[in-house]
Amino acid sequence: MSDPAIDKPAGDLMAGHTVRRYDQELAKLRAIILQMGERVIDQTQAAVAALIEGDESQTYRVLDREPLIDYLSLDADEEVFRVIARRQPTAVDLRIVLALSKIAGEVERAGDKAVRIAREALELRQQEQDGELLVEPLRAAFQALDDRACCMFERSVHAVTGFDVNQALTIFENEPALYAAAHDLRQLLGESDSDGLVPRQAIALFHCAQALKRIGNHASNIAEQVIYVALGQDVRYRNREILIETLRHRGY
């Protein structure tokens, strides 16, 4: 079943704008977002490593670097305001600027999730000084969910560089695997009595699992904005399976 509401692409977005300076300003904005995204991935992987390995230095590293993403977010906002004020964009130009603004917000919120994991890891470690907090199956499940979320997020940020519909669809196609990894981890945490976790620890670990899943959700939200720019269609509430089938059928 195809989705008739999906229009054909609105030309080659990467062909460049007639105003060269405008192109440079958009390239600068995309570069800020790419830099933010790389930092979020680094922060997330460090936070999960701290949770799994109990390395406090990693948690402090994540917390110390949190302001760097916030500062980049402010730079992105400032650049958006500057472009709107100078160029007064309309039509597809306005669509690009607004989408990049939303994407910067998604990336910044994903960074907040990494910080939340680091804070939970630090609190758990400070309360439990002896022994390993996580048994091997839980460590493996956290690592699997981290890998899924970070892979989706990295692809979503790279998709912004060229407003790549194919990359955006790949992120949608990875959503079931993300949800399966999150479900498996929740199942293990629900059986935490046998792993020696007290309820307070299990709840903190649930929060960490939810934060990782939300990072994957932010990746999907970014992919929706990529398609919005590339095809001029808001696909936020479209049926995913039909959307994927429709666009794959059209060669993306």
Short mmCIF file of N, CA, C and O in Angstrom, two decimals, residues 69-169:
data_model
loop_
_atom_site.label_atom_id
_atom_site.label_comp_id
_atom_site.label_asym_id
_atom_site.label_seq_id
_atom_site.Cartn_x
_atom_site.Cartn_y
_atom_site.Cartn_z
N ILE A 69 28.02 21.08 24.55
CA ILE A 69 26.86 20.88 23.66
C ILE A 69 25.87 22.04 23.82
O ILE A 69 25.29 22.51 22.84
N ASP A 70 25.69 22.50 25.05
CA ASP A 70 24.78 23.62 25.28
C ASP A 70 25.26 24.88 24.56
O ASP A 70 24.47 25.62 23.96
N TYR A 71 26.58 25.12 24.60
CA TYR A 71 27.12 26.30 23.92
C TYR A 71 26.91 26.20 22.40
O TYR A 71 26.58 27.19 21.73
N LEU A 72 27.13 24.98 21.87
CA LEU A 72 26.91 24.79 20.44
C LEU A 72 25.43 24.98 20.08
O LEU A 72 25.11 25.51 19.00
N SER A 73 24.55 24.56 20.98
CA SER A 73 23.11 24.77 20.75
C SER A 73 22.79 26.26 20.68
O SER A 73 22.00 26.70 19.83
N LEU A 74 23.42 27.03 21.55
CA LEU A 74 23.22 28.49 21.52
C LEU A 74 23.76 29.06 20.21
O LEU A 74 23.14 29.96 19.60
N ASP A 75 24.91 28.55 19.76
CA ASP A 75 25.47 29.00 18.47
C ASP A 75 24.51 28.70 17.33
O ASP A 75 24.33 29.52 16.41
N ALA A 76 23.89 27.50 17.37
CA ALA A 76 22.95 27.12 16.32
C ALA A 76 21.74 28.06 16.32
O ALA A 76 21.29 28.52 15.26
N ASP A 77 21.22 28.35 17.51
CA ASP A 77 20.07 29.26 17.60
C ASP A 77 20.42 30.64 17.06
O ASP A 77 19.64 31.25 16.32
N GLU A 78 21.61 31.09 17.43
CA GLU A 78 22.03 32.42 16.97
C GLU A 78 22.16 32.46 15.45
O GLU A 78 21.78 33.44 14.80
N GLU A 79 22.69 31.36 14.89
CA GLU A 79 22.86 31.30 13.44
C GLU A 79 21.51 31.29 12.73
O GLU A 79 21.33 31.90 11.67
N VAL A 80 20.54 30.56 13.31
CA VAL A 80 19.19 30.52 12.73
C VAL A 80 18.58 31.93 12.72
O VAL A 80 18.05 32.38 11.69
N PHE A 81 18.67 32.62 13.84
CA PHE A 81 18.13 33.99 13.91
C PHE A 81 18.82 34.90 12.90
O PHE A 81 18.17 35.75 12.26
N ARG A 82 20.14 34.72 12.77
CA ARG A 82 20.90 35.58 11.86
C ARG A 82 20.46 35.35 10.41
O ARG A 82 20.28 36.30 9.64
N VAL A 83 20.28 34.07 10.04
CA VAL A 83 19.87 33.75 8.67
C VAL A 83 18.48 34.32 8.38
O VAL A 83 18.24 34.92 7.31
N ILE A 84 17.56 34.15 9.33
CA ILE A 84 16.20 34.66 9.12
C ILE A 84 16.19 36.18 8.99
O ILE A 84 15.52 36.76 8.13
N ALA A 85 16.97 36.84 9.86
CA ALA A 85 17.00 38.29 9.85
C ALA A 85 17.61 38.84 8.56
O ALA A 85 17.12 39.81 7.97
N ARG A 86 18.68 38.21 8.10
CA ARG A 86 19.39 38.71 6.91
C ARG A 86 18.69 38.35 5.61
O ARG A 86 18.61 39.15 4.69
N ARG A 87 18.23 37.08 5.53
CA ARG A 87 17.75 36.57 4.23
C ARG A 87 16.23 36.58 4.11
O ARG A 87 15.71 36.46 2.99
N GLN A 88 15.53 36.64 5.27
CA GLN A 88 14.07 36.58 5.24
C GLN A 88 13.60 35.47 4.29
O GLN A 88 12.89 35.74 3.31
N PRO A 89 14.03 34.23 4.56
CA PRO A 89 13.75 33.13 3.62
C PRO A 89 12.26 32.84 3.49
O PRO A 89 11.48 33.05 4.43
N THR A 90 11.89 32.30 2.34
CA THR A 90 10.51 31.87 2.08
C THR A 90 10.57 30.49 1.43
O THR A 90 11.63 30.02 1.02
N ALA A 91 9.39 29.85 1.34
CA ALA A 91 9.25 28.56 0.65
C ALA A 91 10.29 27.56 1.13
O ALA A 91 10.45 27.35 2.33
N VAL A 92 11.01 26.92 0.19
CA VAL A 92 11.93 25.84 0.58
C VAL A 92 13.07 26.37 1.44
O VAL A 92 13.57 25.66 2.33
N ASP A 93 13.48 27.61 1.23
CA ASP A 93 14.55 28.18 2.05
C ASP A 93 14.12 28.27 3.52
O ASP A 93 14.89 27.93 4.43
N LEU A 94 12.89 28.71 3.74
CA LEU A 94 12.38 28.80 5.11
C LEU A 94 12.23 27.40 5.71
O LEU A 94 12.52 27.20 6.90
N ARG A 95 11.81 26.45 4.87
CA ARG A 95 11.67 25.07 5.33
C ARG A 95 12.99 24.52 5.85
O ARG A 95 13.04 23.86 6.89
N ILE A 96 14.05 24.80 5.14
CA ILE A 96 15.37 24.31 5.53
C ILE A 96 15.78 24.93 6.87
O ILE A 96 16.23 24.23 7.78
N VAL A 97 15.62 26.23 7.00
CA VAL A 97 16.07 26.91 8.22
C VAL A 97 15.28 26.42 9.43
O VAL A 97 15.85 26.13 10.49
N LEU A 98 13.97 26.32 9.28
CA LEU A 98 13.14 25.86 10.40
C LEU A 98 13.46 24.42 10.78
O LEU A 98 13.51 24.06 11.96
N ALA A 99 13.68 23.58 9.76
CA ALA A 99 14.02 22.18 10.04
C ALA A 99 15.36 22.08 10.76
O ALA A 99 15.50 21.30 11.71
N LEU A 100 16.34 22.84 10.33
CA LEU A 100 17.65 22.80 10.99
C LEU A 100 17.53 23.28 12.44
O LEU A 100 18.21 22.76 13.34
N SER A 101 16.66 24.25 12.68
CA SER A 101 16.45 24.72 14.05
C SER A 101 15.87 23.60 14.92
O SER A 101 16.31 23.37 16.05
N LYS A 102 14.87 22.89 14.38
CA LYS A 102 14.28 21.77 15.13
C LYS A 102 15.29 20.65 15.35
O LYS A 102 15.34 20.03 16.42
N ILE A 103 16.10 20.38 14.33
CA ILE A 103 17.10 19.31 14.45
C ILE A 103 18.12 19.66 15.54
O ILE A 103 18.49 18.79 16.34
N ALA A 104 18.55 20.90 15.59
CA ALA A 104 19.49 21.32 16.64
C ALA A 104 18.88 21.07 18.02
O ALA A 104 19.57 20.64 18.95
N GLY A 105 17.58 21.34 18.16
CA GLY A 105 16.90 21.09 19.43
C GLY A 105 16.87 19.61 19.79
O GLY A 105 17.06 19.22 20.94
N GLU A 106 16.63 18.76 18.78
CA GLU A 106 16.62 17.31 19.02
C GLU A 106 18.01 16.83 19.47
O GLU A 106 18.12 16.00 20.38
N VAL A 107 19.04 17.34 18.83
CA VAL A 107 20.40 16.92 19.19
C VAL A 107 20.73 17.36 20.62
O VAL A 107 21.31 16.59 21.40
N GLU A 108 20.35 18.57 20.96
CA GLU A 108 20.63 19.07 22.32
C GLU A 108 19.92 18.23 23.37
O GLU A 108 20.50 17.89 24.41
N ARG A 109 18.68 17.85 23.10
CA ARG A 109 17.93 17.03 24.07
C ARG A 109 18.52 15.62 24.16
O ARG A 109 18.49 15.01 25.24
N ALA A 110 19.05 15.10 23.06
CA ALA A 110 19.72 13.79 23.13
C ALA A 110 20.95 13.89 24.04
O ALA A 110 21.24 12.96 24.80
N GLY A 111 21.65 15.01 23.97
CA GLY A 111 22.80 15.21 24.85
C GLY A 111 22.39 15.19 26.32
O GLY A 111 23.13 14.69 27.18
N ASP A 112 21.22 15.73 26.61
CA ASP A 112 20.71 15.71 27.99
C ASP A 112 20.51 14.28 28.48
O ASP A 112 20.70 13.99 29.67
N LYS A 113 20.09 13.40 27.57
CA LYS A 113 19.87 11.99 27.98
C LYS A 113 21.20 11.33 28.36
O LYS A 113 21.25 10.54 29.32
N ALA A 114 22.25 11.64 27.64
CA ALA A 114 23.57 11.08 27.98
C ALA A 114 23.99 11.55 29.37
O ALA A 114 24.53 10.76 30.17
N VAL A 115 23.72 12.81 29.67
CA VAL A 115 24.07 13.34 30.99
C VAL A 115 23.25 12.65 32.07
O VAL A 115 23.76 12.36 33.16
N ARG A 116 22.00 12.37 31.77
CA ARG A 116 21.16 11.69 32.77
C ARG A 116 21.72 10.31 33.09
O ARG A 116 21.75 9.88 34.25
N ILE A 117 22.16 9.59 32.06
CA ILE A 117 22.76 8.26 32.29
C ILE A 117 24.00 8.40 33.17
O ILE A 117 24.21 7.62 34.10
N ALA A 118 24.82 9.40 32.88
CA ALA A 118 26.05 9.60 33.67
C ALA A 118 25.71 9.92 35.13
O ALA A 118 26.37 9.40 36.04
N ARG A 119 24.70 10.74 35.36
CA ARG A 119 24.32 11.09 36.75
C ARG A 119 23.82 9.85 37.49
O ARG A 119 24.15 9.64 38.66
N GLU A 120 23.00 9.03 36.81
CA GLU A 120 22.50 7.81 37.44
C GLU A 120 23.66 6.85 37.74
O GLU A 120 23.71 6.22 38.81
N ALA A 121 24.60 6.75 36.79
CA ALA A 121 25.75 5.85 36.99
C ALA A 121 26.58 6.30 38.18
O ALA A 121 27.03 5.48 38.99
N LEU A 122 26.77 7.60 38.30
CA LEU A 122 27.57 8.13 39.41
C LEU A 122 26.89 7.87 40.75
O LEU A 122 27.54 7.44 41.72
N GLU A 123 25.58 8.11 40.79
CA GLU A 123 24.85 7.90 42.04
C GLU A 123 24.86 6.42 42.44
O GLU A 123 25.08 6.08 43.61
N LEU A 124 24.65 5.55 41.45
CA LEU A 124 24.67 4.11 41.75
C LEU A 124 26.04 3.67 42.25
O LEU A 124 26.15 2.90 43.20
N ARG A 125 27.08 4.18 41.63
CA ARG A 125 28.43 3.78 42.02
C ARG A 125 28.78 4.29 43.41
O ARG A 125 29.44 3.59 44.19
N GLN A 126 28.35 5.50 43.73
CA GLN A 126 28.68 6.06 45.05
C GLN A 126 27.92 5.36 46.17
O GLN A 126 28.37 5.32 47.30
N GLN A 127 26.77 4.79 45.81
CA GLN A 127 25.99 4.07 46.83
C GLN A 127 26.48 2.64 47.01
O GLN A 127 26.31 2.06 48.07
N GLU A 128 27.07 2.10 45.95
CA GLU A 128 27.53 0.71 46.00
C GLU A 128 29.03 0.68 45.75
O GLU A 128 29.48 0.74 44.62
N GLN A 129 29.79 0.60 46.80
CA GLN A 129 31.23 0.66 46.67
C GLN A 129 31.86 -0.69 46.35
O GLN A 129 32.96 -0.76 45.83
N ASP A 130 31.18 -1.76 46.68
CA ASP A 130 31.80 -3.08 46.55
C ASP A 130 31.16 -3.89 45.42
O ASP A 130 29.96 -3.87 45.23
N GLY A 131 32.00 -4.61 44.70
CA GLY A 131 31.51 -5.57 43.71
C GLY A 131 31.00 -4.93 42.43
O GLY A 131 30.95 -3.72 42.28
N GLU A 132 30.59 -5.78 41.49
CA GLU A 132 30.05 -5.35 40.21
C GLU A 132 28.57 -5.06 40.35
O GLU A 132 27.83 -5.87 40.93
N LEU A 133 28.11 -3.93 39.84
CA LEU A 133 26.69 -3.59 39.93
C LEU A 133 25.86 -4.44 38.98
O LEU A 133 24.76 -4.88 39.33
N LEU A 134 26.38 -4.67 37.78
CA LEU A 134 25.61 -5.37 36.74
C LEU A 134 26.19 -6.75 36.46
O LEU A 134 27.41 -6.89 36.27
N VAL A 135 25.30 -7.74 36.41
CA VAL A 135 25.73 -9.06 35.98
C VAL A 135 25.91 -9.04 34.46
O VAL A 135 25.43 -8.12 33.77
N GLU A 136 26.57 -10.05 33.92
CA GLU A 136 26.95 -10.04 32.51
C GLU A 136 25.76 -9.88 31.55
O GLU A 136 25.84 -9.10 30.60
N PRO A 137 24.63 -10.60 31.78
CA PRO A 137 23.50 -10.41 30.83
C PRO A 137 23.01 -8.96 30.78
O PRO A 137 22.65 -8.46 29.70
N LEU A 138 22.98 -8.27 31.93
CA LEU A 138 22.56 -6.87 31.94
C LEU A 138 23.58 -5.98 31.24
O LEU A 138 23.22 -5.05 30.51
N ARG A 139 24.85 -6.25 31.46
CA ARG A 139 25.90 -5.47 30.78
C ARG A 139 25.76 -5.60 29.27
O ARG A 139 25.85 -4.61 28.53
N ALA A 140 25.55 -6.84 28.82
CA ALA A 140 25.42 -7.08 27.38
C ALA A 140 24.17 -6.40 26.82
O ALA A 140 24.19 -5.84 25.71
N ALA A 141 23.07 -6.42 27.60
CA ALA A 141 21.83 -5.80 27.12
C ALA A 141 21.97 -4.28 27.03
O ALA A 141 21.47 -3.65 26.09
N PHE A 142 22.64 -3.67 28.02
CA PHE A 142 22.87 -2.23 27.96
C PHE A 142 23.76 -1.87 26.76
O PHE A 142 23.51 -0.89 26.06
N GLN A 143 24.78 -2.69 26.54
CA GLN A 143 25.68 -2.41 25.41
C GLN A 143 24.94 -2.53 24.08
O GLN A 143 25.15 -1.72 23.16
N ALA A 144 24.06 -3.53 23.98
CA ALA A 144 23.30 -3.72 22.73
C ALA A 144 22.38 -2.53 22.46
O ALA A 144 22.28 -2.05 21.32
N LEU A 145 21.70 -2.05 23.51
CA LEU A 145 20.81 -0.90 23.32
C LEU A 145 21.61 0.36 23.00
O LEU A 145 21.20 1.17 22.17
N ASP A 146 22.75 0.51 23.65
CA ASP A 146 23.63 1.66 23.37
C ASP A 146 24.08 1.65 21.91
O ASP A 146 24.06 2.67 21.23
N ASP A 147 24.48 0.46 21.43
CA ASP A 147 24.94 0.35 20.03
C ASP A 147 23.82 0.73 19.06
O ASP A 147 24.06 1.45 18.08
N ARG A 148 22.60 0.25 19.33
CA ARG A 148 21.47 0.56 18.45
C ARG A 148 21.19 2.06 18.43
O ARG A 148 21.02 2.68 17.38
N ALA A 149 21.10 2.64 19.63
CA ALA A 149 20.74 4.06 19.73
C ALA A 149 21.81 4.95 19.09
O ALA A 149 21.49 5.88 18.33
N CYS A 150 23.07 4.66 19.38
CA CYS A 150 24.16 5.50 18.85
C CYS A 150 24.28 5.37 17.33
O CYS A 150 24.55 6.35 16.64
N CYS A 151 24.07 4.14 16.82
CA CYS A 151 24.14 3.94 15.37
C CYS A 151 23.05 4.75 14.67
O CYS A 151 23.31 5.43 13.67
N MET A 152 21.83 4.67 15.19
CA MET A 152 20.73 5.44 14.60
C MET A 152 21.01 6.93 14.68
O MET A 152 20.77 7.69 13.73
N PHE A 153 21.53 7.36 15.83
CA PHE A 153 21.74 8.80 16.00
C PHE A 153 22.84 9.31 15.06
O PHE A 153 22.70 10.38 14.45
N GLU A 154 23.90 8.54 14.93
CA GLU A 154 25.00 8.95 14.04
C GLU A 154 24.50 9.07 12.60
O GLU A 154 24.81 10.03 11.89
N ARG A 155 23.70 8.09 12.16
CA ARG A 155 23.17 8.13 10.80
C ARG A 155 22.24 9.32 10.60
O ARG A 155 22.22 9.94 9.53
N SER A 156 21.45 9.62 11.62
CA SER A 156 20.50 10.72 11.48
C SER A 156 21.23 12.05 11.30
O SER A 156 20.83 12.87 10.46
N VAL A 157 22.29 12.24 12.06
CA VAL A 157 23.04 13.50 11.95
C VAL A 157 23.74 13.60 10.59
O VAL A 157 23.75 14.66 9.96
N HIS A 158 24.29 12.48 10.14
CA HIS A 158 24.93 12.49 8.82
C HIS A 158 23.91 12.70 7.71
O HIS A 158 24.23 13.29 6.66
N ALA A 159 22.68 12.23 7.91
CA ALA A 159 21.64 12.43 6.90
C ALA A 159 21.33 13.91 6.70
O ALA A 159 20.90 14.34 5.62
N VAL A 160 21.56 14.70 7.75
CA VAL A 160 21.30 16.14 7.67
C VAL A 160 22.25 16.81 6.68
O VAL A 160 21.89 17.77 6.00
N THR A 161 23.47 16.28 6.57
CA THR A 161 24.49 16.90 5.72
C THR A 161 23.99 17.06 4.28
O THR A 161 24.20 18.10 3.65
N GLY A 162 23.32 16.02 3.76
CA GLY A 162 22.84 16.09 2.38
C GLY A 162 21.33 15.93 2.27
O GLY A 162 20.82 15.66 1.20
N PHE A 163 20.63 16.05 3.41
CA PHE A 163 19.18 15.79 3.45
C PHE A 163 18.87 14.50 2.70
O PHE A 163 18.12 14.47 1.72
N ASP A 164 19.51 13.43 3.19
CA ASP A 164 19.53 12.14 2.53
C ASP A 164 18.30 11.31 2.93
O ASP A 164 18.23 10.79 4.05
N VAL A 165 17.35 11.16 2.02
CA VAL A 165 16.11 10.42 2.31
C VAL A 165 16.41 8.94 2.56
O VAL A 165 15.80 8.31 3.44
N ASN A 166 17.34 8.38 1.79
CA ASN A 166 17.68 6.97 1.97
C ASN A 166 18.19 6.71 3.39
O ASN A 166 17.79 5.74 4.04
N GLN A 167 19.07 7.57 3.88
CA GLN A 167 19.58 7.42 5.24
C GLN A 167 18.45 7.57 6.27
O GLN A 167 18.39 6.84 7.26
N ALA A 168 17.56 8.51 6.01
CA ALA A 168 16.43 8.72 6.93
C ALA A 168 15.56 7.47 7.00
O ALA A 168 15.13 7.06 8.08
N LEU A 169 15.31 6.84 5.86
CA LEU A 169 14.50 5.62 5.85
C LEU A 169 15.21 4.48 6.59
O LEU A 169 14.56 3.67 7.25
#
